[in-house]
PDB file of C-alpha atoms in Angstrom:
ATOM      1  CA  GLY A 736     -86.433  41.357 -75.839  1.00 64.00           C
ATOM      2  CA  ALA A 737     -87.434  39.574 -72.676  1.00 81.00           C
ATOM      3  CA  VAL A 738     -86.781  41.264 -69.338  1.00 91.00           C
ATOM      4  CA  VAL A 739     -85.077  39.758 -66.333  1.00 95.00           C
ATOM      5  CA  SER A 740     -84.785  41.650 -63.066  1.00 96.00           C
ATOM      6  CA  GLN A 741     -82.597  41.148 -60.036  1.00 97.00           C
ATOM      7  CA  HIS A 742     -82.969  42.415 -56.520  1.00 97.00           C
ATOM      8  CA  PRO A 743     -81.125  43.927 -54.830  1.00 97.00           C
ATOM      9  CA  SER A 744     -78.801  45.631 -57.282  1.00 97.00           C
ATOM     10  CA  TRP A 745     -76.159  45.909 -54.594  1.00 97.00           C
ATOM     11  CA  VAL A 746     -75.738  44.747 -51.023  1.00 97.00           C
ATOM     12  CA  ILE A 747     -73.133  45.240 -48.314  1.00 97.00           C
ATOM     13  CA  CYS A 748     -73.117  42.835 -45.412  1.00 96.00           C
ATOM     14  CA  LYS A 749     -70.994  41.754 -42.509  1.00 97.00           C
ATOM     15  CA  SER A 750     -68.970  38.572 -42.598  1.00 97.00           C
ATOM     16  CA  GLY A 751     -70.996  35.597 -41.397  1.00 97.00           C
ATOM     17  CA  THR A 752     -74.402  36.842 -42.479  1.00 97.00           C
ATOM     18  CA  SER A 753     -76.542  35.386 -45.230  1.00 97.00           C
ATOM     19  CA  VAL A 754     -77.690  37.284 -48.274  1.00 98.00           C
ATOM     20  CA  LYS A 755     -80.582  36.428 -50.602  1.00 98.00           C
ATOM     21  CA  ILE A 756     -80.662  37.574 -54.223  1.00 98.00           C
ATOM     22  CA  GLU A 757     -83.831  37.344 -56.290  1.00 97.00           C
ATOM     23  CA  CYS A 758     -84.041  36.815 -60.027  1.00 97.00           C
ATOM     24  CA  ARG A 759     -87.344  37.311 -61.840  1.00 96.00           C
ATOM     25  CA  SER A 760     -88.410  36.855 -65.436  1.00 94.00           C
ATOM     26  CA  LEU A 761     -90.903  39.668 -65.915  1.00 94.00           C
ATOM     27  CA  ASP A 762     -92.655  38.873 -69.170  1.00 89.00           C
ATOM     28  CA  PHE A 763     -92.092  35.194 -69.754  1.00 89.00           C
ATOM     29  CA  GLN A 764     -91.995  31.933 -67.872  1.00 90.00           C
ATOM     30  CA  ALA A 765     -88.607  30.391 -67.331  1.00 89.00           C
ATOM     31  CA  THR A 766     -88.355  26.730 -66.466  1.00 84.00           C
ATOM     32  CA  THR A 767     -84.592  27.120 -66.329  1.00 90.00           C
ATOM     33  CA  MET A 768     -82.550  29.909 -64.788  1.00 93.00           C
ATOM     34  CA  PHE A 769     -78.811  30.172 -64.370  1.00 94.00           C
ATOM     35  CA  TRP A 770     -76.605  31.830 -61.769  1.00 96.00           C
ATOM     36  CA  TYR A 771     -73.215  33.279 -62.667  1.00 96.00           C
ATOM     37  CA  ARG A 772     -70.474  34.977 -60.712  1.00 97.00           C
ATOM     38  CA  GLN A 773     -68.035  37.510 -62.085  1.00 97.00           C
ATOM     39  CA  PHE A 774     -64.915  38.771 -60.359  1.00 95.00           C
ATOM     40  CA  PRO A 775     -63.301  42.070 -61.427  1.00 92.00           C
ATOM     41  CA  LYS A 776     -61.753  41.984 -64.898  1.00 90.00           C
ATOM     42  CA  GLN A 777     -62.770  38.361 -65.369  1.00 93.00           C
ATOM     43  CA  SER A 778     -65.420  36.660 -67.432  1.00 93.00           C
ATOM     44  CA  LEU A 779     -68.658  35.192 -66.158  1.00 95.00           C
ATOM     45  CA  MET A 780     -68.427  31.821 -64.457  1.00 95.00           C
ATOM     46  CA  LEU A 781     -71.500  29.627 -64.300  1.00 94.00           C
ATOM     47  CA  MET A 782     -72.282  28.575 -60.749  1.00 95.00           C
ATOM     48  CA  ALA A 783     -75.440  26.545 -61.113  1.00 94.00           C
ATOM     49  CA  THR A 784     -78.448  25.708 -63.209  1.00 92.00           C
ATOM     50  CA  SER A 785     -81.798  26.188 -61.542  1.00 89.00           C
ATOM     51  CA  ASN A 786     -84.790  24.173 -62.749  1.00 86.00           C
ATOM     52  CA  GLU A 787     -88.280  24.985 -61.586  1.00 85.00           C
ATOM     53  CA  GLY A 788     -89.559  22.458 -59.105  1.00 83.00           C
ATOM     54  CA  SER A 789     -86.352  20.470 -58.818  1.00 85.00           C
ATOM     55  CA  LYS A 790     -82.920  20.692 -57.268  1.00 88.00           C
ATOM     56  CA  ALA A 791     -80.318  22.927 -58.784  1.00 91.00           C
ATOM     57  CA  THR A 792     -77.343  21.503 -60.641  1.00 91.00           C
ATOM     58  CA  TYR A 793     -74.069  22.979 -59.451  1.00 94.00           C
ATOM     59  CA  GLU A 794     -70.884  23.368 -61.445  1.00 93.00           C
ATOM     60  CA  GLN A 795     -67.748  21.663 -60.251  1.00 93.00           C
ATOM     61  CA  GLY A 796     -66.147  23.496 -57.360  1.00 94.00           C
ATOM     62  CA  VAL A 797     -69.265  25.395 -56.315  1.00 95.00           C
ATOM     63  CA  GLU A 798     -70.411  24.542 -52.794  1.00 94.00           C
ATOM     64  CA  LYS A 799     -74.111  23.754 -52.868  1.00 93.00           C
ATOM     65  CA  ASP A 800     -74.470  24.206 -49.112  1.00 95.00           C
ATOM     66  CA  LYS A 801     -73.004  27.675 -49.326  1.00 96.00           C
ATOM     67  CA  PHE A 802     -74.905  28.875 -52.369  1.00 97.00           C
ATOM     68  CA  LEU A 803     -78.512  27.799 -51.871  1.00 96.00           C
ATOM     69  CA  ILE A 804     -80.732  28.029 -54.935  1.00 95.00           C
ATOM     70  CA  ASN A 805     -84.507  27.860 -54.926  1.00 92.00           C
ATOM     71  CA  HIS A 806     -86.640  27.964 -58.064  1.00 90.00           C
ATOM     72  CA  ALA A 807     -90.112  27.772 -56.620  1.00 83.00           C
ATOM     73  CA  SER A 808     -92.032  29.297 -59.522  1.00 90.00           C
ATOM     74  CA  LEU A 809     -91.691  29.782 -63.267  1.00 91.00           C
ATOM     75  CA  THR A 810     -90.737  33.414 -62.795  1.00 93.00           C
ATOM     76  CA  LEU A 811     -88.588  33.438 -59.676  1.00 94.00           C
ATOM     77  CA  SER A 812     -85.282  31.929 -58.640  1.00 95.00           C
ATOM     78  CA  THR A 813     -83.348  32.907 -55.532  1.00 96.00           C
ATOM     79  CA  LEU A 814     -79.692  32.556 -54.631  1.00 97.00           C
ATOM     80  CA  THR A 815     -78.777  32.662 -50.956  1.00 97.00           C
ATOM     81  CA  VAL A 816     -75.144  33.134 -50.032  1.00 98.00           C
ATOM     82  CA  THR A 817     -74.919  31.600 -46.586  1.00 97.00           C
ATOM     83  CA  SER A 818     -72.371  32.709 -44.010  1.00 96.00           C
ATOM     84  CA  ALA A 819     -70.819  35.114 -46.466  1.00 97.00           C
ATOM     85  CA  HIS A 820     -67.141  35.966 -46.230  1.00 96.00           C
ATOM     86  CA  PRO A 821     -65.061  38.641 -47.951  1.00 97.00           C
ATOM     87  CA  GLU A 822     -63.945  36.190 -50.639  1.00 96.00           C
ATOM     88  CA  ASP A 823     -67.604  35.838 -51.671  1.00 97.00           C
ATOM     89  CA  SER A 824     -67.640  39.490 -52.675  1.00 97.00           C
ATOM     90  CA  SER A 825     -68.440  39.472 -56.373  1.00 97.00           C
ATOM     91  CA  PHE A 826     -70.916  40.433 -59.069  1.00 98.00           C
ATOM     92  CA  TYR A 827     -73.708  37.852 -59.188  1.00 98.00           C
ATOM     93  CA  ILE A 828     -75.741  37.624 -62.376  1.00 98.00           C
ATOM     94  CA  CYS A 829     -78.725  35.482 -63.198  1.00 97.00           C
ATOM     95  CA  SER A 830     -80.171  34.562 -66.555  1.00 95.00           C
ATOM     96  CA  ALA A 831     -83.449  33.016 -67.609  1.00 93.00           C
ATOM     97  CA  ARG A 832     -84.066  30.781 -70.567  1.00 88.00           C
ATOM     98  CA  ALA A 833     -86.879  32.091 -72.741  1.00 83.00           C
ATOM     99  CA  PRO A 834     -88.740  29.574 -74.882  1.00 76.00           C
ATOM    100  CA  PRO A 835     -88.082  29.422 -78.618  1.00 73.00           C
ATOM    101  CA  ALA A 836     -89.837  31.908 -80.847  1.00 66.00           C
ATOM    102  CA  GLY A 837     -90.687  31.376 -84.479  1.00 61.00           C
ATOM    103  CA  GLY A 838     -89.127  27.946 -84.677  1.00 57.00           C
ATOM    104  CA  ASN A 839     -85.744  29.244 -83.598  1.00 67.00           C
ATOM    105  CA  THR A 840     -83.767  28.036 -80.621  1.00 70.00           C
ATOM    106  CA  ASP A 841     -84.387  29.316 -77.124  1.00 75.00           C
ATOM    107  CA  THR A 842     -82.444  32.312 -75.851  1.00 84.00           C
ATOM    108  CA  GLN A 843     -81.095  33.349 -72.493  1.00 88.00           C
ATOM    109  CA  TYR A 844     -81.690  36.798 -71.106  1.00 92.00           C
ATOM    110  CA  PHE A 845     -79.650  38.196 -68.283  1.00 95.00           C
ATOM    111  CA  GLY A 846     -80.470  40.235 -65.238  1.00 97.00           C
ATOM    112  CA  PRO A 847     -78.614  43.457 -64.427  1.00 97.00           C
ATOM    113  CA  GLY A 848     -76.525  41.791 -61.734  1.00 97.00           C
ATOM    114  CA  THR A 849     -76.121  42.168 -57.974  1.00 98.00           C
ATOM    115  CA  ARG A 850     -72.929  43.570 -56.478  1.00 97.00           C
ATOM    116  CA  LEU A 851     -72.198  41.814 -53.199  1.00 98.00           C
ATOM    117  CA  THR A 852     -69.619  43.271 -50.837  1.00 97.00           C
ATOM    118  CA  VAL A 853     -68.839  41.354 -47.666  1.00 97.00           C
ATOM    119  CA  LEU A 854     -66.980  43.302 -44.994  1.00 96.00           C
TER     120      LEU A 854
ATOM    121  CA  ASP B 828     -68.021  22.395 -75.222  1.00 58.00           C
ATOM    122  CA  ALA B 829     -66.706  23.649 -78.535  1.00 65.00           C
ATOM    123  CA  LYS B 830     -64.525  26.694 -77.977  1.00 89.00           C
ATOM    124  CA  THR B 831     -64.363  30.082 -79.626  1.00 94.00           C
ATOM    125  CA  THR B 832     -61.420  32.379 -80.232  1.00 95.00           C
ATOM    126  CA  GLN B 833     -61.811  36.145 -80.297  1.00 97.00           C
ATOM    127  CA  PRO B 834     -59.308  38.999 -80.393  1.00 97.00           C
ATOM    128  CA  ASN B 835     -58.699  40.487 -76.965  1.00 97.00           C
ATOM    129  CA  SER B 836     -59.539  43.989 -78.071  1.00 97.00           C
ATOM    130  CA  MET B 837     -60.593  46.101 -81.027  1.00 98.00           C
ATOM    131  CA  GLU B 838     -61.021  49.792 -81.631  1.00 97.00           C
ATOM    132  CA  SER B 839     -63.366  51.716 -83.819  1.00 96.00           C
ATOM    133  CA  ASN B 840     -64.409  55.258 -84.538  1.00 96.00           C
ATOM    134  CA  GLU B 841     -67.907  56.479 -83.945  1.00 97.00           C
ATOM    135  CA  GLU B 842     -70.336  56.048 -86.845  1.00 96.00           C
ATOM    136  CA  GLU B 843     -68.049  53.599 -88.612  1.00 96.00           C
ATOM    137  CA  PRO B 844     -68.871  49.918 -89.122  1.00 96.00           C
ATOM    138  CA  VAL B 845     -67.276  47.371 -86.827  1.00 97.00           C
ATOM    139  CA  HIS B 846     -66.570  43.770 -87.697  1.00 98.00           C
ATOM    140  CA  LEU B 847     -65.945  41.556 -84.688  1.00 98.00           C
ATOM    141  CA  PRO B 848     -64.520  38.158 -85.667  1.00 98.00           C
ATOM    142  CA  CYS B 849     -64.939  34.830 -83.928  1.00 97.00           C
ATOM    143  CA  ASN B 850     -63.280  31.539 -84.805  1.00 97.00           C
ATOM    144  CA  HIS B 851     -64.929  28.268 -83.862  1.00 95.00           C
ATOM    145  CA  SER B 852     -63.198  25.574 -85.867  1.00 94.00           C
ATOM    146  CA  THR B 853     -64.544  22.715 -83.712  1.00 92.00           C
ATOM    147  CA  ILE B 854     -68.184  23.744 -83.997  1.00 92.00           C
ATOM    148  CA  SER B 855     -70.620  20.849 -84.231  1.00 89.00           C
ATOM    149  CA  GLY B 856     -73.582  20.634 -86.542  1.00 88.00           C
ATOM    150  CA  THR B 857     -76.056  21.407 -83.781  1.00 86.00           C
ATOM    151  CA  ASP B 858     -74.204  24.332 -82.199  1.00 90.00           C
ATOM    152  CA  TYR B 859     -75.835  27.712 -82.458  1.00 91.00           C
ATOM    153  CA  ILE B 860     -73.600  30.795 -82.496  1.00 94.00           C
ATOM    154  CA  HIS B 861     -74.668  33.325 -79.891  1.00 94.00           C
ATOM    155  CA  TRP B 862     -73.369  36.846 -79.341  1.00 96.00           C
ATOM    156  CA  TYR B 863     -73.776  38.776 -76.147  1.00 96.00           C
ATOM    157  CA  ARG B 864     -72.253  42.028 -74.998  1.00 97.00           C
ATOM    158  CA  GLN B 865     -71.597  43.353 -71.538  1.00 97.00           C
ATOM    159  CA  LEU B 866     -71.314  46.972 -70.572  1.00 95.00           C
ATOM    160  CA  PRO B 867     -69.393  47.826 -67.389  1.00 91.00           C
ATOM    161  CA  SER B 868     -71.187  46.812 -64.197  1.00 92.00           C
ATOM    162  CA  GLN B 869     -74.142  45.355 -66.090  1.00 95.00           C
ATOM    163  CA  GLY B 870     -75.363  41.899 -66.964  1.00 96.00           C
ATOM    164  CA  PRO B 871     -74.747  40.604 -70.478  1.00 96.00           C
ATOM    165  CA  GLU B 872     -77.133  41.755 -73.165  1.00 95.00           C
ATOM    166  CA  TYR B 873     -78.325  39.425 -75.903  1.00 93.00           C
ATOM    167  CA  VAL B 874     -77.255  40.668 -79.339  1.00 95.00           C
ATOM    168  CA  ILE B 875     -77.966  38.019 -81.933  1.00 94.00           C
ATOM    169  CA  HIS B 876     -77.687  34.330 -82.702  1.00 93.00           C
ATOM    170  CA  GLY B 877     -77.724  32.071 -85.724  1.00 93.00           C
ATOM    171  CA  LEU B 878     -77.146  28.561 -86.968  1.00 93.00           C
ATOM    172  CA  THR B 879     -76.177  28.581 -90.641  1.00 93.00           C
ATOM    173  CA  SER B 880     -77.655  31.565 -92.427  1.00 92.00           C
ATOM    174  CA  ASN B 881     -76.702  35.176 -91.925  1.00 94.00           C
ATOM    175  CA  VAL B 882     -78.980  36.980 -89.498  1.00 94.00           C
ATOM    176  CA  ASN B 883     -79.997  40.584 -89.095  1.00 95.00           C
ATOM    177  CA  ASN B 884     -81.768  42.380 -86.303  1.00 92.00           C
ATOM    178  CA  ARG B 885     -82.085  45.941 -85.076  1.00 91.00           C
ATOM    179  CA  MET B 886     -78.832  45.731 -83.149  1.00 91.00           C
ATOM    180  CA  ALA B 887     -76.454  43.979 -85.500  1.00 96.00           C
ATOM    181  CA  SER B 888     -75.854  41.484 -88.269  1.00 97.00           C
ATOM    182  CA  LEU B 889     -74.270  38.077 -87.968  1.00 98.00           C
ATOM    183  CA  ALA B 890     -72.335  36.727 -90.892  1.00 98.00           C
ATOM    184  CA  ILE B 891     -71.606  33.008 -90.688  1.00 97.00           C
ATOM    185  CA  ALA B 892     -68.970  31.392 -92.871  1.00 97.00           C
ATOM    186  CA  GLU B 893     -70.139  28.685 -95.217  1.00 96.00           C
ATOM    187  CA  ASP B 894     -68.173  26.029 -93.313  1.00 95.00           C
ATOM    188  CA  ARG B 895     -69.415  27.550 -90.019  1.00 96.00           C
ATOM    189  CA  LYS B 896     -65.897  27.590 -88.611  1.00 96.00           C
ATOM    190  CA  SER B 897     -65.997  31.325 -88.150  1.00 97.00           C
ATOM    191  CA  SER B 898     -68.462  34.137 -87.844  1.00 97.00           C
ATOM    192  CA  THR B 899     -68.466  37.919 -87.724  1.00 98.00           C
ATOM    193  CA  LEU B 900     -70.649  40.246 -85.733  1.00 98.00           C
ATOM    194  CA  ILE B 901     -71.254  43.447 -87.646  1.00 98.00           C
ATOM    195  CA  LEU B 902     -72.237  46.704 -86.020  1.00 97.00           C
ATOM    196  CA  HIS B 903     -73.210  48.882 -88.926  1.00 95.00           C
ATOM    197  CA  ARG B 904     -72.575  52.255 -87.294  1.00 96.00           C
ATOM    198  CA  ALA B 905     -70.751  52.177 -83.996  1.00 96.00           C
ATOM    199  CA  THR B 906     -71.826  54.563 -81.283  1.00 96.00           C
ATOM    200  CA  LEU B 907     -70.187  55.328 -77.976  1.00 96.00           C
ATOM    201  CA  ARG B 908     -72.838  53.183 -76.319  1.00 95.00           C
ATOM    202  CA  ASP B 909     -71.555  50.160 -78.238  1.00 97.00           C
ATOM    203  CA  ALA B 910     -68.343  50.166 -76.214  1.00 97.00           C
ATOM    204  CA  ALA B 911     -68.511  46.866 -74.350  1.00 97.00           C
ATOM    205  CA  VAL B 912     -67.081  43.371 -74.075  1.00 97.00           C
ATOM    206  CA  TYR B 913     -68.492  41.207 -76.859  1.00 98.00           C
ATOM    207  CA  TYR B 914     -68.793  37.478 -76.303  1.00 97.00           C
ATOM    208  CA  CYS B 915     -69.130  34.867 -79.028  1.00 97.00           C
ATOM    209  CA  ILE B 916     -70.513  31.640 -77.570  1.00 94.00           C
ATOM    210  CA  LEU B 917     -71.453  28.284 -79.028  1.00 92.00           C
ATOM    211  CA  ARG B 918     -74.424  26.519 -77.574  1.00 87.00           C
ATOM    212  CA  ASP B 919     -76.040  23.220 -78.391  1.00 80.00           C
ATOM    213  CA  PRO B 920     -79.699  23.403 -77.351  1.00 74.00           C
ATOM    214  CA  ASN B 921     -79.973  19.648 -77.627  1.00 69.00           C
ATOM    215  CA  ALA B 922     -77.169  18.915 -75.170  1.00 64.00           C
ATOM    216  CA  GLY B 923     -78.498  16.889 -72.300  1.00 57.00           C
ATOM    217  CA  GLY B 924     -77.702  16.578 -68.669  1.00 54.00           C
ATOM    218  CA  THR B 925     -76.088  19.483 -66.929  1.00 49.00           C
ATOM    219  CA  SER B 926     -74.968  20.969 -70.240  1.00 48.00           C
ATOM    220  CA  TYR B 927     -78.481  21.761 -71.347  1.00 58.00           C
ATOM    221  CA  GLY B 928     -78.883  25.431 -72.020  1.00 67.00           C
ATOM    222  CA  LYS B 929     -75.489  26.388 -70.654  1.00 79.00           C
ATOM    223  CA  LEU B 930     -73.629  29.365 -72.018  1.00 86.00           C
ATOM    224  CA  THR B 931     -69.889  29.184 -71.417  1.00 87.00           C
ATOM    225  CA  PHE B 932     -68.294  32.610 -71.517  1.00 91.00           C
ATOM    226  CA  GLY B 933     -64.741  33.159 -72.723  1.00 90.00           C
ATOM    227  CA  GLN B 934     -62.793  36.389 -72.348  1.00 92.00           C
ATOM    228  CA  GLY B 935     -64.524  38.139 -75.219  1.00 96.00           C
ATOM    229  CA  THR B 936     -63.404  41.159 -77.230  1.00 98.00           C
ATOM    230  CA  ILE B 937     -63.185  44.549 -75.585  1.00 97.00           C
ATOM    231  CA  LEU B 938     -64.511  47.065 -78.089  1.00 98.00           C
ATOM    232  CA  THR B 939     -63.408  50.659 -77.675  1.00 98.00           C
ATOM    233  CA  VAL B 940     -65.251  53.303 -79.677  1.00 97.00           C
ATOM    234  CA  HIS B 941     -63.558  56.644 -80.216  1.00 97.00           C
ATOM    235  CA  PRO B 942     -65.596  59.801 -80.700  1.00 95.00           C
TER     236      PRO B 942
END
């Protein structure tokens, strides 16, 4: 299957700093990427949809000024958590939409996730 | 989005088959059925997806009911590495606007595999 990477895999930062997380599709081009957040023992919650060359679409309740998304190329999307606070500590996961193969529908492939801890 | 219902948890023994059920009585004609699984502290892993016909791949099989209101993910021989949370998700690739391409995760089924 297609490979999606994330960097860093974990990060610890002080309250008030900004953290950037990268998501890359390694062997395919992704016009659409998605950012999810997952708190302990909970399911994944979609934060935003990132489209290459255009503004991201945020889910209801997600602050676009706090979670900045940039999708500057077909293989890279970044999520920047600005002025992070302890309540932003979570597992952040990206996914990339791979184009259809063999007449079937397109499929999403997920990155390994980034564990953010804000002190 | 059409919703799915899965049991909270299931248990299996190693090397035995596992049948993970999913109910989706409000599925629309254009919804695909997707299955993902998530191991602890990892991102979800794509397992399989289908529309109407049963599907097989190297990881699993997907059996879809004739009326498409339910489906079953089949792991033919469970291993300890199959212990994970399994998510059954409906997705309409033709949905426009902000829904396009979205996967909405429920709580999934926690599969425990005993040695």
